PDB file of N, CA and C in Angstrom:
ATOM      1  N   MET A 631      83.849 -64.830  86.115  1.00  0.00           N
ATOM      2  CA  MET A 631      84.869 -63.808  86.229  1.00  0.00           C
ATOM      3  C   MET A 631      85.754 -64.161  87.427  1.00  0.00           C
ATOM      4  N   SER A 632      87.064 -64.130  87.229  1.00  0.00           N
ATOM      5  CA  SER A 632      87.988 -64.469  88.308  1.00  0.00           C
ATOM      6  C   SER A 632      88.067 -63.330  89.312  1.00  0.00           C
ATOM      7  N   ASP A 633      88.558 -63.657  90.517  1.00  0.00           N
ATOM      8  CA  ASP A 633      88.714 -62.626  91.551  1.00  0.00           C
ATOM      9  C   ASP A 633      89.661 -61.530  91.081  1.00  0.00           C
ATOM     10  N   GLN A 634      90.716 -61.915  90.359  1.00  0.00           N
ATOM     11  CA  GLN A 634      91.687 -60.932  89.861  1.00  0.00           C
ATOM     12  C   GLN A 634      91.034 -59.979  88.855  1.00  0.00           C
ATOM     13  N   SER A 635      90.206 -60.523  87.971  1.00  0.00           N
ATOM     14  CA  SER A 635      89.501 -59.684  86.985  1.00  0.00           C
ATOM     15  C   SER A 635      88.543 -58.731  87.683  1.00  0.00           C
ATOM     16  N   LEU A 636      87.847 -59.237  88.692  1.00  0.00           N
ATOM     17  CA  LEU A 636      86.913 -58.415  89.440  1.00  0.00           C
ATOM     18  C   LEU A 636      87.645 -57.277  90.157  1.00  0.00           C
ATOM     19  N   LYS A 637      88.780 -57.576  90.761  1.00  0.00           N
ATOM     20  CA  LYS A 637      89.551 -56.542  91.466  1.00  0.00           C
ATOM     21  C   LYS A 637      89.985 -55.431  90.527  1.00  0.00           C
ATOM     22  N   ARG A 638      90.274 -55.762  89.274  1.00  0.00           N
ATOM     23  CA  ARG A 638      90.707 -54.750  88.306  1.00  0.00           C
ATOM     24  C   ARG A 638      89.610 -53.751  87.997  1.00  0.00           C
ATOM     25  N   ILE A 639      88.374 -54.208  87.958  1.00  0.00           N
ATOM     26  CA  ILE A 639      87.301 -53.286  87.563  1.00  0.00           C
ATOM     27  C   ILE A 639      86.680 -52.519  88.729  1.00  0.00           C
ATOM     28  N   LEU A 640      86.926 -52.946  89.958  1.00  0.00           N
ATOM     29  CA  LEU A 640      86.288 -52.293  91.107  1.00  0.00           C
ATOM     30  C   LEU A 640      86.736 -50.857  91.330  1.00  0.00           C
ATOM     31  N   ASP A 641      87.919 -50.485  90.853  1.00  0.00           N
ATOM     32  CA  ASP A 641      88.432 -49.128  91.052  1.00  0.00           C
ATOM     33  C   ASP A 641      88.260 -48.229  89.835  1.00  0.00           C
ATOM     34  N   ILE A 642      87.481 -48.664  88.851  1.00  0.00           N
ATOM     35  CA  ILE A 642      87.244 -47.839  87.667  1.00  0.00           C
ATOM     36  C   ILE A 642      86.180 -46.795  88.002  1.00  0.00           C
ATOM     37  N   PRO A 643      86.509 -45.505  87.836  1.00  0.00           N
ATOM     38  CA  PRO A 643      85.499 -44.470  88.113  1.00  0.00           C
ATOM     39  C   PRO A 643      84.459 -44.429  86.999  1.00  0.00           C
ATOM     40  N   LEU A 644      83.200 -44.276  87.364  1.00  0.00           N
ATOM     41  CA  LEU A 644      82.106 -44.193  86.413  1.00  0.00           C
ATOM     42  C   LEU A 644      81.318 -42.916  86.665  1.00  0.00           C
ATOM     43  N   GLU A 645      80.810 -42.317  85.604  1.00  0.00           N
ATOM     44  CA  GLU A 645      80.002 -41.111  85.736  1.00  0.00           C
ATOM     45  C   GLU A 645      78.550 -41.496  86.006  1.00  0.00           C
ATOM     46  N   ILE A 646      77.985 -40.914  87.053  1.00  0.00           N
ATOM     47  CA  ILE A 646      76.589 -41.151  87.418  1.00  0.00           C
ATOM     48  C   ILE A 646      75.839 -39.829  87.265  1.00  0.00           C
ATOM     49  N   LYS A 647      74.691 -39.892  86.582  1.00  0.00           N
ATOM     50  CA  LYS A 647      73.840 -38.712  86.412  1.00  0.00           C
ATOM     51  C   LYS A 647      72.438 -39.051  86.882  1.00  0.00           C
ATOM     52  N   VAL A 648      71.787 -38.077  87.502  1.00  0.00           N
ATOM     53  CA  VAL A 648      70.377 -38.209  87.860  1.00  0.00           C
ATOM     54  C   VAL A 648      69.643 -37.154  87.054  1.00  0.00           C
ATOM     55  N   GLU A 649      68.682 -37.605  86.264  1.00  0.00           N
ATOM     56  CA  GLU A 649      67.970 -36.706  85.355  1.00  0.00           C
ATOM     57  C   GLU A 649      66.611 -36.339  85.924  1.00  0.00           C
ATOM     58  N   MET A 650      66.396 -35.037  86.056  1.00  0.00           N
ATOM     59  CA  MET A 650      65.112 -34.544  86.555  1.00  0.00           C
ATOM     60  C   MET A 650      64.072 -34.473  85.459  1.00  0.00           C
ATOM     61  N   GLY A 651      64.496 -34.323  84.219  1.00  0.00           N
ATOM     62  CA  GLY A 651      63.571 -34.223  83.107  1.00  0.00           C
ATOM     63  C   GLY A 651      64.271 -33.687  81.882  1.00  0.00           C
ATOM     64  N   ARG A 652      63.540 -33.614  80.793  1.00  0.00           N
ATOM     65  CA  ARG A 652      64.083 -33.113  79.528  1.00  0.00           C
ATOM     66  C   ARG A 652      63.048 -32.228  78.860  1.00  0.00           C
ATOM     67  N   THR A 653      63.543 -31.416  77.947  1.00  0.00           N
ATOM     68  CA  THR A 653      62.671 -30.623  77.099  1.00  0.00           C
ATOM     69  C   THR A 653      63.443 -30.243  75.852  1.00  0.00           C
ATOM     70  N   LYS A 654      62.747 -29.786  74.841  1.00  0.00           N
ATOM     71  CA  LYS A 654      63.376 -29.270  73.629  1.00  0.00           C
ATOM     72  C   LYS A 654      62.973 -27.815  73.483  1.00  0.00           C
ATOM     73  N   LEU A 655      63.967 -26.986  73.167  1.00  0.00           N
ATOM     74  CA  LEU A 655      63.717 -25.561  72.986  1.00  0.00           C
ATOM     75  C   LEU A 655      64.360 -25.102  71.692  1.00  0.00           C
ATOM     76  N   LEU A 656      63.847 -24.018  71.161  1.00  0.00           N
ATOM     77  CA  LEU A 656      64.443 -23.399  69.981  1.00  0.00           C
ATOM     78  C   LEU A 656      65.675 -22.598  70.387  1.00  0.00           C
ATOM     79  N   VAL A 657      66.617 -22.461  69.474  1.00  0.00           N
ATOM     80  CA  VAL A 657      67.818 -21.667  69.741  1.00  0.00           C
ATOM     81  C   VAL A 657      67.406 -20.270  70.189  1.00  0.00           C
ATOM     82  N   ASN A 658      66.402 -19.714  69.546  1.00  0.00           N
ATOM     83  CA  ASN A 658      65.925 -18.380  69.900  1.00  0.00           C
ATOM     84  C   ASN A 658      65.496 -18.308  71.366  1.00  0.00           C
ATOM     85  N   GLU A 659      64.861 -19.355  71.863  1.00  0.00           N
ATOM     86  CA  GLU A 659      64.431 -19.377  73.267  1.00  0.00           C
ATOM     87  C   GLU A 659      65.642 -19.463  74.204  1.00  0.00           C
ATOM     88  N   ILE A 660      66.631 -20.255  73.805  1.00  0.00           N
ATOM     89  CA  ILE A 660      67.810 -20.453  74.653  1.00  0.00           C
ATOM     90  C   ILE A 660      68.642 -19.183  74.760  1.00  0.00           C
ATOM     91  N   ILE A 661      68.807 -18.470  73.659  1.00  0.00           N
ATOM     92  CA  ILE A 661      69.641 -17.260  73.738  1.00  0.00           C
ATOM     93  C   ILE A 661      68.973 -16.146  74.532  1.00  0.00           C
ATOM     94  N   GLN A 662      67.692 -16.307  74.823  1.00  0.00           N
ATOM     95  CA  GLN A 662      66.999 -15.312  75.637  1.00  0.00           C
ATOM     96  C   GLN A 662      67.044 -15.643  77.132  1.00  0.00           C
ATOM     97  N   PHE A 663      67.700 -16.747  77.491  1.00  0.00           N
ATOM     98  CA  PHE A 663      67.811 -17.109  78.909  1.00  0.00           C
ATOM     99  C   PHE A 663      68.456 -15.984  79.692  1.00  0.00           C
ATOM    100  N   GLY A 664      67.995 -15.821  80.878  1.00  0.00           N
ATOM    101  CA  GLY A 664      68.598 -14.876  81.801  1.00  0.00           C
ATOM    102  C   GLY A 664      68.444 -15.416  83.212  1.00  0.00           C
ATOM    103  N   GLN A 665      69.064 -14.746  84.140  1.00  0.00           N
ATOM    104  CA  GLN A 665      68.952 -15.159  85.526  1.00  0.00           C
ATOM    105  C   GLN A 665      67.479 -15.163  85.916  1.00  0.00           C
ATOM    106  N   GLY A 666      67.030 -16.266  86.489  1.00  0.00           N
ATOM    107  CA  GLY A 666      65.634 -16.385  86.901  1.00  0.00           C
ATOM    108  C   GLY A 666      64.745 -17.068  85.875  1.00  0.00           C
ATOM    109  N   THR A 667      65.296 -17.377  84.688  1.00  0.00           N
ATOM    110  CA  THR A 667      64.503 -18.082  83.671  1.00  0.00           C
ATOM    111  C   THR A 667      64.089 -19.444  84.216  1.00  0.00           C
ATOM    112  N   VAL A 668      62.840 -19.809  84.009  1.00  0.00           N
ATOM    113  CA  VAL A 668      62.326 -21.113  84.425  1.00  0.00           C
ATOM    114  C   VAL A 668      62.084 -21.933  83.171  1.00  0.00           C
ATOM    115  N   ILE A 669      62.589 -23.165  83.165  1.00  0.00           N
ATOM    116  CA  ILE A 669      62.431 -24.066  82.031  1.00  0.00           C
ATOM    117  C   ILE A 669      61.515 -25.201  82.465  1.00  0.00           C
ATOM    118  N   GLU A 670      60.397 -25.350  81.757  1.00  0.00           N
ATOM    119  CA  GLU A 670      59.460 -26.424  82.081  1.00  0.00           C
ATOM    120  C   GLU A 670      59.991 -27.739  81.511  1.00  0.00           C
ATOM    121  N   LEU A 671      60.025 -28.765  82.356  1.00  0.00           N
ATOM    122  CA  LEU A 671      60.497 -30.075  81.940  1.00  0.00           C
ATOM    123  C   LEU A 671      59.312 -30.981  81.658  1.00  0.00           C
ATOM    124  N   HIS A 672      59.505 -31.945  80.773  1.00  0.00           N
ATOM    125  CA  HIS A 672      58.432 -32.864  80.419  1.00  0.00           C
ATOM    126  C   HIS A 672      58.376 -34.041  81.391  1.00  0.00           C
ATOM    127  N   LYS A 673      58.249 -33.716  82.636  1.00  0.00           N
ATOM    128  CA  LYS A 673      58.106 -34.724  83.676  1.00  0.00           C
ATOM    129  C   LYS A 673      57.223 -34.112  84.750  1.00  0.00           C
ATOM    130  N   LEU A 674      56.289 -34.881  85.254  1.00  0.00           N
ATOM    131  CA  LEU A 674      55.384 -34.367  86.273  1.00  0.00           C
ATOM    132  C   LEU A 674      56.073 -34.311  87.632  1.00  0.00           C
ATOM    133  N   ALA A 675      55.694 -33.343  88.438  1.00  0.00           N
ATOM    134  CA  ALA A 675      56.217 -33.245  89.799  1.00  0.00           C
ATOM    135  C   ALA A 675      55.863 -34.533  90.539  1.00  0.00           C
ATOM    136  N   GLY A 676      56.824 -35.088  91.240  1.00  0.00           N
ATOM    137  CA  GLY A 676      56.591 -36.306  92.000  1.00  0.00           C
ATOM    138  C   GLY A 676      56.889 -37.579  91.230  1.00  0.00           C
ATOM    139  N   GLU A 677      57.103 -37.478  89.910  1.00  0.00           N
ATOM    140  CA  GLU A 677      57.477 -38.668  89.128  1.00  0.00           C
ATOM    141  C   GLU A 677      58.878 -39.108  89.524  1.00  0.00           C
ATOM    142  N   PRO A 678      59.168 -40.411  89.427  1.00  0.00           N
ATOM    143  CA  PRO A 678      60.525 -40.880  89.742  1.00  0.00           C
ATOM    144  C   PRO A 678      61.557 -40.242  88.811  1.00  0.00           C
ATOM    145  N   LEU A 679      62.733 -39.994  89.363  1.00  0.00           N
ATOM    146  CA  LEU A 679      63.855 -39.497  88.576  1.00  0.00           C
ATOM    147  C   LEU A 679      64.647 -40.692  88.063  1.00  0.00           C
ATOM    148  N   ASP A 680      65.352 -40.520  86.952  1.00  0.00           N
ATOM    149  CA  ASP A 680      66.139 -41.597  86.357  1.00  0.00           C
ATOM    150  C   ASP A 680      67.611 -41.420  86.688  1.00  0.00           C
ATOM    151  N   MET A 681      68.282 -42.534  87.028  1.00  0.00           N
ATOM    152  CA  MET A 681      69.719 -42.519  87.291  1.00  0.00           C
ATOM    153  C   MET A 681      70.425 -43.271  86.177  1.00  0.00           C
ATOM    154  N   TYR A 682      71.436 -42.628  85.607  1.00  0.00           N
ATOM    155  CA  TYR A 682      72.217 -43.198  84.521  1.00  0.00           C
ATOM    156  C   TYR A 682      73.649 -43.419  84.979  1.00  0.00           C
ATOM    157  N   VAL A 683      74.233 -44.539  84.590  1.00  0.00           N
ATOM    158  CA  VAL A 683      75.655 -44.790  84.794  1.00  0.00           C
ATOM    159  C   VAL A 683      76.259 -44.930  83.410  1.00  0.00           C
ATOM    160  N   GLU A 684      77.193 -44.029  83.105  1.00  0.00           N
ATOM    161  CA  GLU A 684      77.829 -44.009  81.793  1.00  0.00           C
ATOM    162  C   GLU A 684      76.798 -44.004  80.669  1.00  0.00           C
ATOM    163  N   GLY A 685      75.713 -43.253  80.851  1.00  0.00           N
ATOM    164  CA  GLY A 685      74.720 -43.075  79.807  1.00  0.00           C
ATOM    165  C   GLY A 685      73.616 -44.117  79.744  1.00  0.00           C
ATOM    166  N   SER A 686      73.697 -45.163  80.554  1.00  0.00           N
ATOM    167  CA  SER A 686      72.673 -46.209  80.549  1.00  0.00           C
ATOM    168  C   SER A 686      71.848 -46.123  81.827  1.00  0.00           C
ATOM    169  N   ILE A 687      70.529 -46.157  81.684  1.00  0.00           N
ATOM    170  CA  ILE A 687      69.664 -46.085  82.864  1.00  0.00           C
ATOM    171  C   ILE A 687      69.827 -47.354  83.692  1.00  0.00           C
ATOM    172  N   VAL A 688      70.026 -47.181  84.997  1.00  0.00           N
ATOM    173  CA  VAL A 688      70.209 -48.333  85.887  1.00  0.00           C
ATOM    174  C   VAL A 688      69.230 -48.329  87.053  1.00  0.00           C
ATOM    175  N   ALA A 689      68.631 -47.158  87.341  1.00  0.00           N
ATOM    176  CA  ALA A 689      67.738 -47.100  88.500  1.00  0.00           C
ATOM    177  C   ALA A 689      66.790 -45.914  88.381  1.00  0.00           C
ATOM    178  N   ARG A 690      65.755 -45.958  89.210  1.00  0.00           N
ATOM    179  CA  ARG A 690      64.838 -44.833  89.355  1.00  0.00           C
ATOM    180  C   ARG A 690      64.738 -44.523  90.844  1.00  0.00           C
ATOM    181  N   GLY A 691      64.384 -43.282  91.147  1.00  0.00           N
ATOM    182  CA  GLY A 691      64.303 -42.928  92.551  1.00  0.00           C
ATOM    183  C   GLY A 691      63.720 -41.552  92.752  1.00  0.00           C
ATOM    184  N   GLU A 692      64.008 -40.996  93.925  1.00  0.00           N
ATOM    185  CA  GLU A 692      63.426 -39.709  94.283  1.00  0.00           C
ATOM    186  C   GLU A 692      64.484 -38.790  94.876  1.00  0.00           C
ATOM    187  N   LEU A 693      64.239 -37.509  94.730  1.00  0.00           N
ATOM    188  CA  LEU A 693      65.118 -36.487  95.269  1.00  0.00           C
ATOM    189  C   LEU A 693      64.912 -36.389  96.776  1.00  0.00           C
ATOM    190  N   VAL A 694      66.003 -36.312  97.517  1.00  0.00           N
ATOM    191  CA  VAL A 694      65.929 -36.122  98.967  1.00  0.00           C
ATOM    192  C   VAL A 694      66.879 -34.998  99.352  1.00  0.00           C
ATOM    193  N   VAL A 695      66.665 -34.413 100.513  1.00  0.00           N
ATOM    194  CA  VAL A 695      67.546 -33.377 101.031  1.00  0.00           C
ATOM    195  C   VAL A 695      68.288 -33.942 102.233  1.00  0.00           C
ATOM    196  N   ILE A 696      69.617 -33.836 102.190  1.00  0.00           N
ATOM    197  CA  ILE A 696      70.476 -34.312 103.269  1.00  0.00           C
ATOM    198  C   ILE A 696      71.263 -33.100 103.759  1.00  0.00           C
ATOM    199  N   ASN A 697      70.949 -32.651 104.985  1.00  0.00           N
ATOM    200  CA  ASN A 697      71.462 -31.376 105.485  1.00  0.00           C
ATOM    201  C   ASN A 697      71.040 -30.310 104.497  1.00  0.00           C
ATOM    202  N   GLU A 698      71.979 -29.650 103.823  1.00  0.00           N
ATOM    203  CA  GLU A 698      71.598 -28.632 102.844  1.00  0.00           C
ATOM    204  C   GLU A 698      71.910 -29.079 101.420  1.00  0.00           C
ATOM    205  N   ASN A 699      72.189 -30.355 101.232  1.00  0.00           N
ATOM    206  CA  ASN A 699      72.523 -30.887  99.916  1.00  0.00           C
ATOM    207  C   ASN A 699      71.385 -31.759  99.387  1.00  0.00           C
ATOM    208  N   PHE A 700      71.334 -31.883  98.078  1.00  0.00           N
ATOM    209  CA  PHE A 700      70.392 -32.806  97.467  1.00  0.00           C
ATOM    210  C   PHE A 700      71.016 -34.186  97.400  1.00  0.00           C
ATOM    211  N   GLY A 701      70.179 -35.197  97.488  1.00  0.00           N
ATOM    212  CA  GLY A 701      70.603 -36.579  97.343  1.00  0.00           C
ATOM    213  C   GLY A 701      69.585 -37.322  96.497  1.00  0.00           C
ATOM    214  N   PHE A 702      69.856 -38.585  96.271  1.00  0.00           N
ATOM    215  CA  PHE A 702      69.001 -39.417  95.428  1.00  0.00           C
ATOM    216  C   PHE A 702      68.759 -40.735  96.144  1.00  0.00           C
ATOM    217  N   ARG A 703      67.502 -41.042  96.410  1.00  0.00           N
ATOM    218  CA  ARG A 703      67.132 -42.306  97.042  1.00  0.00           C
ATOM    219  C   ARG A 703      66.653 -43.248  95.955  1.00  0.00           C
ATOM    220  N   ILE A 704      67.329 -44.386  95.813  1.00  0.00           N
ATOM    221  CA  ILE A 704      66.952 -45.372  94.808  1.00  0.00           C
ATOM    222  C   ILE A 704      65.706 -46.110  95.280  1.00  0.00           C
ATOM    223  N   THR A 705      64.695 -46.139  94.415  1.00  0.00           N
ATOM    224  CA  THR A 705      63.457 -46.840  94.744  1.00  0.00           C
ATOM    225  C   THR A 705      63.241 -48.051  93.838  1.00  0.00           C
ATOM    226  N   GLN A 706      63.955 -48.100  92.720  1.00  0.00           N
ATOM    227  CA  GLN A 706      63.809 -49.224  91.786  1.00  0.00           C
ATOM    228  C   GLN A 706      65.115 -49.413  91.026  1.00  0.00           C
ATOM    229  N   ILE A 707      65.604 -50.639  90.985  1.00  0.00           N
ATOM    230  CA  ILE A 707      66.761 -50.989  90.175  1.00  0.00           C
ATOM    231  C   ILE A 707      66.238 -51.591  88.879  1.00  0.00           C
ATOM    232  N   ILE A 708      66.752 -51.105  87.756  1.00  0.00           N
ATOM    233  CA  ILE A 708      66.359 -51.677  86.467  1.00  0.00           C
ATOM    234  C   ILE A 708      66.979 -53.068  86.374  1.00  0.00           C
ATOM    235  N   LYS A 709      66.171 -54.073  86.039  1.00  0.00           N
ATOM    236  CA  LYS A 709      66.656 -55.450  85.993  1.00  0.00           C
ATOM    237  C   LYS A 709      67.836 -55.567  85.032  1.00  0.00           C
ATOM    238  N   PRO A 710      68.846 -56.361  85.411  1.00  0.00           N
ATOM    239  CA  PRO A 710      70.021 -56.527  84.540  1.00  0.00           C
ATOM    240  C   PRO A 710      69.648 -56.956  83.120  1.00  0.00           C
ATOM    241  N   GLU A 711      68.641 -57.806  82.990  1.00  0.00           N
ATOM    242  CA  GLU A 711      68.242 -58.248  81.642  1.00  0.00           C
ATOM    243  C   GLU A 711      67.752 -57.058  80.811  1.00  0.00           C
ATOM    244  N   ASP A 712      66.999 -56.167  81.451  1.00  0.00           N
ATOM    245  CA  ASP A 712      66.491 -54.990  80.749  1.00  0.00           C
ATOM    246  C   ASP A 712      67.614 -54.026  80.389  1.00  0.00           C
ATOM    247  N   ARG A 713      68.597 -53.901  81.296  1.00  0.00           N
ATOM    248  CA  ARG A 713      69.744 -53.025  81.005  1.00  0.00           C
ATOM    249  C   ARG A 713      70.551 -53.574  79.835  1.00  0.00           C
ATOM    250  N   ILE A 714      70.725 -54.886  79.793  1.00  0.00           N
ATOM    251  CA  ILE A 714      71.479 -55.498  78.701  1.00  0.00           C
ATOM    252  C   ILE A 714      70.743 -55.334  77.386  1.00  0.00           C
ATOM    253  N   LYS A 715      69.420 -55.476  77.395  1.00  0.00           N
ATOM    254  CA  LYS A 715      68.624 -55.277  76.179  1.00  0.00           C
ATOM    255  C   LYS A 715      68.802 -53.873  75.649  1.00  0.00           C
ATOM    256  N   ARG A 716      68.841 -52.888  76.545  1.00  0.00           N
ATOM    257  CA  ARG A 716      69.016 -51.488  76.128  1.00  0.00           C
ATOM    258  C   ARG A 716      70.358 -51.262  75.474  1.00  0.00           C
ATOM    259  N   LEU A 717      71.361 -52.068  75.854  1.00  0.00           N
ATOM    260  CA  LEU A 717      72.689 -51.943  75.267  1.00  0.00           C
ATOM    261  C   LEU A 717      72.773 -52.613  73.893  1.00  0.00           C
ATOM    262  N   GLY A 718      71.756 -53.397  73.557  1.00  0.00           N
ATOM    263  CA  GLY A 718      71.739 -54.082  72.272  1.00  0.00           C
ATOM    264  C   GLY A 718      72.615 -55.328  72.250  1.00  0.00           C
ATOM    265  N   LEU A 719      72.891 -55.888  73.424  1.00  0.00           N
ATOM    266  CA  LEU A 719      73.734 -57.098  73.494  1.00  0.00           C
ATOM    267  C   LEU A 719      72.911 -58.361  73.493  1.00  0.00           C
TER     268      LEU A 719
END
């Protein structure tokens, strides 16, 4: 990749998500949500969280608190070969 090509992609904004867990619920359960409802996720407390960039998992890590905000500390980068395999390339 040329330096010019690289410069073009460096300013592209990407969406990053950190997923704490997932679950499936019935519509009936969802419409009964109210303030204070607790939803159990299918992930154990203390398990690594997954970080996705544009929908593809790229890292795992842990939740941290910075001042009064939440943050994400990366503890494992998914190998590029594994990320490419997930894309089906």
